[in-house]
GROMACS .gro file of N, CA, C and O in nm:
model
  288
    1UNK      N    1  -0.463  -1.112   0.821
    1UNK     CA    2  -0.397  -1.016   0.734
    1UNK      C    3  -0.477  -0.888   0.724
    1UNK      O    4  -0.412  -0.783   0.718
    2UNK      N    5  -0.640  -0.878   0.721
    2UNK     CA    6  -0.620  -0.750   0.714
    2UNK      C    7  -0.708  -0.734   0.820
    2UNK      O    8  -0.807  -0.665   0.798
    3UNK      N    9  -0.697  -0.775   0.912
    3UNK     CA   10  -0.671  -0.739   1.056
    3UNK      C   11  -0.540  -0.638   1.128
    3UNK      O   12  -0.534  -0.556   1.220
    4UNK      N   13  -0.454  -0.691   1.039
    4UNK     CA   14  -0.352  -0.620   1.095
    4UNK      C   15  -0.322  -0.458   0.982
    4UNK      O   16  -0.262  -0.353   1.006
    5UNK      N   17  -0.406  -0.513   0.843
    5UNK     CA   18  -0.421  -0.392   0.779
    5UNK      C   19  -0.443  -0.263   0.816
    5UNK      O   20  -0.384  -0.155   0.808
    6UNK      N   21  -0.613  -0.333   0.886
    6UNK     CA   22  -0.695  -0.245   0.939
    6UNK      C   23  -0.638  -0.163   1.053
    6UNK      O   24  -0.682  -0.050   1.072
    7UNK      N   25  -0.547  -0.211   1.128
    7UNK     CA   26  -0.466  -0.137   1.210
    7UNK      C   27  -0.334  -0.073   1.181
    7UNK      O   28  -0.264  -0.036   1.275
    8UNK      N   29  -0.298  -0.057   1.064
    8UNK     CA   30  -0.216  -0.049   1.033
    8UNK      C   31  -0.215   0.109   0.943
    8UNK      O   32  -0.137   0.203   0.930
    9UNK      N   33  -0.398   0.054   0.877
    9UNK     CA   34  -0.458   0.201   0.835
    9UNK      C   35  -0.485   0.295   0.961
    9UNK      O   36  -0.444   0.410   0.945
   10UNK      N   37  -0.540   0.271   1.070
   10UNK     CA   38  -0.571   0.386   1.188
   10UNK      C   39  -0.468   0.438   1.257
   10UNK      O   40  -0.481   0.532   1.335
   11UNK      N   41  -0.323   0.361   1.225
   11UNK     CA   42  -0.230   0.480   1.248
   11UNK      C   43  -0.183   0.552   1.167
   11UNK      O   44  -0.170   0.673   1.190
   12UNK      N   45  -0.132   0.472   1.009
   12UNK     CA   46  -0.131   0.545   0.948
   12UNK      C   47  -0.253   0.675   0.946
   12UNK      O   48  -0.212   0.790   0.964
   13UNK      N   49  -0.374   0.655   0.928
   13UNK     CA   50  -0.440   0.751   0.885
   13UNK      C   51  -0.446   0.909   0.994
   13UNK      O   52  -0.493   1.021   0.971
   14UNK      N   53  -0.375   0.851   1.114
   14UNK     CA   54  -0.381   0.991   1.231
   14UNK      C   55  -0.236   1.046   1.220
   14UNK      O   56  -0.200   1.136   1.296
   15UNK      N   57  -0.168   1.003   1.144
   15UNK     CA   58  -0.074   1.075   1.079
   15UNK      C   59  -0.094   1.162   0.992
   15UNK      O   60  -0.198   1.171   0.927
   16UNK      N   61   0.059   1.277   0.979
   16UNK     CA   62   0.017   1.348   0.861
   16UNK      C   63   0.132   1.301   0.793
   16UNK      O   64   0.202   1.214   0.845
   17UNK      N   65   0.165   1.362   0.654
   17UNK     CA   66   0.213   1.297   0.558
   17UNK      C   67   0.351   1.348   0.566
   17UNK      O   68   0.409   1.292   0.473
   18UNK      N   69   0.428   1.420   0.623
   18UNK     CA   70   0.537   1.396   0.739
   18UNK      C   71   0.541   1.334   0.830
   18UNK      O   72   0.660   1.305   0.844
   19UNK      N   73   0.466   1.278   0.930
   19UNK     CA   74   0.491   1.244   0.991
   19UNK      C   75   0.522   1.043   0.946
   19UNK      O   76   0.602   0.962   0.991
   20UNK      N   77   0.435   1.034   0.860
   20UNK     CA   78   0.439   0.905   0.771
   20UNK      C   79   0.549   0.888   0.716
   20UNK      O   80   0.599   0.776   0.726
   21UNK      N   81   0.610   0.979   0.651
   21UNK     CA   82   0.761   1.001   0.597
   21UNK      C   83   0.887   0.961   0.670
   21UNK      O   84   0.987   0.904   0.625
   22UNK      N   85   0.855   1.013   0.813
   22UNK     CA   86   0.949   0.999   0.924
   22UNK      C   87   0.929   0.859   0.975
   22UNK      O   88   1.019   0.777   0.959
   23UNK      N   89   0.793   0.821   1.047
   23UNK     CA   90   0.815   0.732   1.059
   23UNK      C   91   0.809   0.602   0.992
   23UNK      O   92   0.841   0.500   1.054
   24UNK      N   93   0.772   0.597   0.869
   24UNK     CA   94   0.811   0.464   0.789
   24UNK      C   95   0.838   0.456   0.694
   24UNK      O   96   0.786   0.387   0.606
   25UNK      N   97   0.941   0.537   0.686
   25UNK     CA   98   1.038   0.600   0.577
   25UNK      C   99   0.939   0.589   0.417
   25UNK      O  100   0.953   0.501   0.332
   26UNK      N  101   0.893   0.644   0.415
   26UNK     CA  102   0.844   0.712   0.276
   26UNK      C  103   0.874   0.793   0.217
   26UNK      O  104   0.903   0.900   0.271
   27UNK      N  105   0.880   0.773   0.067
   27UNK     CA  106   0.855   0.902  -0.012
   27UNK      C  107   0.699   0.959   0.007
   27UNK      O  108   0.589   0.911   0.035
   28UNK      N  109   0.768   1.115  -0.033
   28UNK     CA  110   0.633   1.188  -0.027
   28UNK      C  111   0.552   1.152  -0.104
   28UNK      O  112   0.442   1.168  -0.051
   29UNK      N  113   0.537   1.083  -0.266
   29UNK     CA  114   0.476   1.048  -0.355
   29UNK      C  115   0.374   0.865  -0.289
   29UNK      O  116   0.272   0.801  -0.316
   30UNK      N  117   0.455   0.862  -0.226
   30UNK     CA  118   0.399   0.755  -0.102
   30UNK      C  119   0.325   0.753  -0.010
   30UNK      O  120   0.239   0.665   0.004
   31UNK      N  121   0.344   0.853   0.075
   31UNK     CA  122   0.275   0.915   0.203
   31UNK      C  123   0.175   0.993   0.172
   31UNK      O  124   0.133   1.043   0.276
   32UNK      N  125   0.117   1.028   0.081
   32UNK     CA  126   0.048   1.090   0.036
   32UNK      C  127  -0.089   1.006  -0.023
   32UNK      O  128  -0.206   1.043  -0.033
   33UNK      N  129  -0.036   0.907  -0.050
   33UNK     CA  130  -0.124   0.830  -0.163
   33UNK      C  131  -0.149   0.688  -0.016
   33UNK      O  132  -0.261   0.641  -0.037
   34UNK      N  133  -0.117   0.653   0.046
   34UNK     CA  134  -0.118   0.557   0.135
   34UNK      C  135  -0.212   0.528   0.206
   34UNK      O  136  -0.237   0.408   0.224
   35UNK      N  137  -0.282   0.617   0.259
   35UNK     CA  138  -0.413   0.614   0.333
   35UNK      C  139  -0.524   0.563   0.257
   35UNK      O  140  -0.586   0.457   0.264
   36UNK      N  141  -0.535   0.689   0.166
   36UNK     CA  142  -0.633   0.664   0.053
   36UNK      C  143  -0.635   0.477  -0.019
   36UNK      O  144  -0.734   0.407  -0.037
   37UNK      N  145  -0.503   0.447  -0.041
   37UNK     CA  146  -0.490   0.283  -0.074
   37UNK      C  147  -0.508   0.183  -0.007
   37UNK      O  148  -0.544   0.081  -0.065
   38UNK      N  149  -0.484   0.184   0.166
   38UNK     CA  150  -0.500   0.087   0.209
   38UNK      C  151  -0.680   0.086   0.220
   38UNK      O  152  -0.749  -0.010   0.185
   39UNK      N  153  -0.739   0.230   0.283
   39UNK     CA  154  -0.926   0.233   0.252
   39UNK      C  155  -0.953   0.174   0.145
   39UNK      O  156  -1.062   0.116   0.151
   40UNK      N  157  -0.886   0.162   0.025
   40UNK     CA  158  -0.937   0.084  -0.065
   40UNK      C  159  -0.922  -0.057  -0.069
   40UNK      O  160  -1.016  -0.131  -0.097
   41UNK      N  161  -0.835  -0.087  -0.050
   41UNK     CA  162  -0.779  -0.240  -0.021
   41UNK      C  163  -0.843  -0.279   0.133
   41UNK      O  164  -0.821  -0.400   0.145
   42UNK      N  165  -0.890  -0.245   0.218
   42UNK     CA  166  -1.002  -0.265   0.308
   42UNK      C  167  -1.098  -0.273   0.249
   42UNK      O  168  -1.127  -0.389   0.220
   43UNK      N  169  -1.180  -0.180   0.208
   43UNK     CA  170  -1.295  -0.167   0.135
   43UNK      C  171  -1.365  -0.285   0.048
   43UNK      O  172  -1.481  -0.327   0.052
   44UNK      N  173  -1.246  -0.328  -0.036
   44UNK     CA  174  -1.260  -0.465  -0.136
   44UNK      C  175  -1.279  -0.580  -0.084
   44UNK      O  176  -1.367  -0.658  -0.121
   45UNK      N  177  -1.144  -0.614   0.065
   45UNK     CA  178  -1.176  -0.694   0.125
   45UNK      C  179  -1.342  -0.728   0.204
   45UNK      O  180  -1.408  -0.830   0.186
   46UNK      N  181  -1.374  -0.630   0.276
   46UNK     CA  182  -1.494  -0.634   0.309
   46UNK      C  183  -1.595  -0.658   0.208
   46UNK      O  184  -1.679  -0.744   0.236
   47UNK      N  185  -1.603  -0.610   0.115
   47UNK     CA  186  -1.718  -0.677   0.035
   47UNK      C  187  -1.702  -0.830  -0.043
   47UNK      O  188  -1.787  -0.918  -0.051
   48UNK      N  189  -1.548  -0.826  -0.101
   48UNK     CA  190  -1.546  -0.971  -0.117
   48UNK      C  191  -1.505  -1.083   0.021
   48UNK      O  192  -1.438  -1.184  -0.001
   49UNK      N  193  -1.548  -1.052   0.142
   49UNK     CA  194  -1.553  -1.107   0.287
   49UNK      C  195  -1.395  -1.204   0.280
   49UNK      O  196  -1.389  -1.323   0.310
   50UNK      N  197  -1.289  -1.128   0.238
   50UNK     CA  198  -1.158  -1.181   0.234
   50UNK      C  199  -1.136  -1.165   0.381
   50UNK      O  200  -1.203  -1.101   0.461
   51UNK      N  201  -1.026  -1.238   0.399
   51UNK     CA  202  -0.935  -1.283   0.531
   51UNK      C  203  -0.797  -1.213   0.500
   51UNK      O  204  -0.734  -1.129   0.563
   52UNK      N  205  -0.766  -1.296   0.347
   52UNK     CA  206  -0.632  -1.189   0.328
   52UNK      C  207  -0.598  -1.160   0.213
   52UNK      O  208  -0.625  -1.236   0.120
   53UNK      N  209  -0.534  -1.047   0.194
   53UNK     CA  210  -0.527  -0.977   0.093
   53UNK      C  211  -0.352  -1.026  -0.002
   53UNK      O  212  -0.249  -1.026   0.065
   54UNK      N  213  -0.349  -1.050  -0.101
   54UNK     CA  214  -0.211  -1.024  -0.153
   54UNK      C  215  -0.165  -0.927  -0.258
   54UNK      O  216  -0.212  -0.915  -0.372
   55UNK      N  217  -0.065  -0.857  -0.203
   55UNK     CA  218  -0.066  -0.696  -0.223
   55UNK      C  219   0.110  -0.766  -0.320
   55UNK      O  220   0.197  -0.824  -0.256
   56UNK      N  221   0.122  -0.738  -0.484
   56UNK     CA  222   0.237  -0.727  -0.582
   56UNK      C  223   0.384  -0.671  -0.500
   56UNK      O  224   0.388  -0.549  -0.483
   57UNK      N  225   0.473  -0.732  -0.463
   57UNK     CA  226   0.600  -0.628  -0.439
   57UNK      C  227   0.621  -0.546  -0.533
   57UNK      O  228   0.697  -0.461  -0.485
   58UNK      N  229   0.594  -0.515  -0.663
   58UNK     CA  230   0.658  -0.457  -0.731
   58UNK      C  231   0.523  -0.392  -0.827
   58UNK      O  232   0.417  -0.449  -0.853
   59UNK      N  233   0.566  -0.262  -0.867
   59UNK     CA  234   0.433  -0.215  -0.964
   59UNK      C  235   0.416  -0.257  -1.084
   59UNK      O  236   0.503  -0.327  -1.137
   60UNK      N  237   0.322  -0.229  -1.138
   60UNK     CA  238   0.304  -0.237  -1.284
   60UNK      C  239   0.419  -0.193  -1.384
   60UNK      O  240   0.447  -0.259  -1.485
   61UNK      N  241   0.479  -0.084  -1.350
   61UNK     CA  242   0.575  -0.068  -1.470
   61UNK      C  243   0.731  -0.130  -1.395
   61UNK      O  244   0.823  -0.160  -1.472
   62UNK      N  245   0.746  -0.142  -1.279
   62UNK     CA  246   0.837  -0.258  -1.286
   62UNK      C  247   0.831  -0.373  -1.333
   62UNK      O  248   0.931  -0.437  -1.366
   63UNK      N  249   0.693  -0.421  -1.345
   63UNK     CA  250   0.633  -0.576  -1.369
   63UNK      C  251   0.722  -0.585  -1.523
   63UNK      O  252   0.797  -0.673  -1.563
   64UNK      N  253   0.674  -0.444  -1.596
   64UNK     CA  254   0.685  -0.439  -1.719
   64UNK      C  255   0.815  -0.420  -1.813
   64UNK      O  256   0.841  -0.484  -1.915
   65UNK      N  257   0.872  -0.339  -1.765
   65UNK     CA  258   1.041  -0.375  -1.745
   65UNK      C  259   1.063  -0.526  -1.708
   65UNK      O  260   1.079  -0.609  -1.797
   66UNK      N  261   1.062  -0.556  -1.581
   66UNK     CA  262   1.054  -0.680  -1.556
   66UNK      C  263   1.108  -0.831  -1.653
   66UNK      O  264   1.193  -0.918  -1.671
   67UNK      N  265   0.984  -0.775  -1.687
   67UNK     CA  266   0.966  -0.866  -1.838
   67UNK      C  267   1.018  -0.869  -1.976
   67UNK      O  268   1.056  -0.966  -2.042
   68UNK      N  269   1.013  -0.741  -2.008
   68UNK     CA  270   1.081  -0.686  -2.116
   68UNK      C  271   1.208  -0.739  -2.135
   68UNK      O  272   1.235  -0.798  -2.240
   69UNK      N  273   1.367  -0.712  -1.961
   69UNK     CA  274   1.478  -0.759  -1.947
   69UNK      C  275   1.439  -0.871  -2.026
   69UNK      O  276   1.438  -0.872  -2.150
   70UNK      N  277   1.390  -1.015  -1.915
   70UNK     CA  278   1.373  -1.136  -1.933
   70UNK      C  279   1.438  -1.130  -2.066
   70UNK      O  280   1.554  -1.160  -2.095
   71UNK      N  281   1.304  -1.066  -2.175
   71UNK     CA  282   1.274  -1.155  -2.280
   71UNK      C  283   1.384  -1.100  -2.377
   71UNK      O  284   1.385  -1.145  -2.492
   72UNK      N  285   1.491  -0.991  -2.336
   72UNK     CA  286   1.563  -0.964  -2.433
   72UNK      C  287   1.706  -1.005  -2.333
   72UNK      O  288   1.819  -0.997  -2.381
   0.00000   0.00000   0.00000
């Protein structure tokens, strides 16, 4: 898993943030912020010597909504 991260960051990262847009359909608020996240989510892995990473489908304030529905 982040084997395939790690490759996944070196194309993303020789992109520019159009060209990220185009090809894997992003928002700009996405493509922008993407590079910078997966270096971090590499980064972590390597020091905690992970194999694989599990990355939330959904963010925090969906989580939170989410929940909220549920409970009402």
């Amino acid at each position: 898993m982040v084997s395939s991260l790690s490759k996944l960051y070196d194309n993303l990262s020789s992109l520019s943030v159009e060209q990220r847009m185009e090809q894997y359909d992003l928002r700009e608020d996405r493509a922008d912020v993407i590079v910078p996240a997966a270096s971090l989510f590499l980064m972590v892995a390597q020091v905690a010597r992970a194999e694989t990473i599990m990355v939330p489908m959904v963010g925090l304030a969906d989580g939170i909504i989410n929940e909220l529905a549920e409970r009402n």
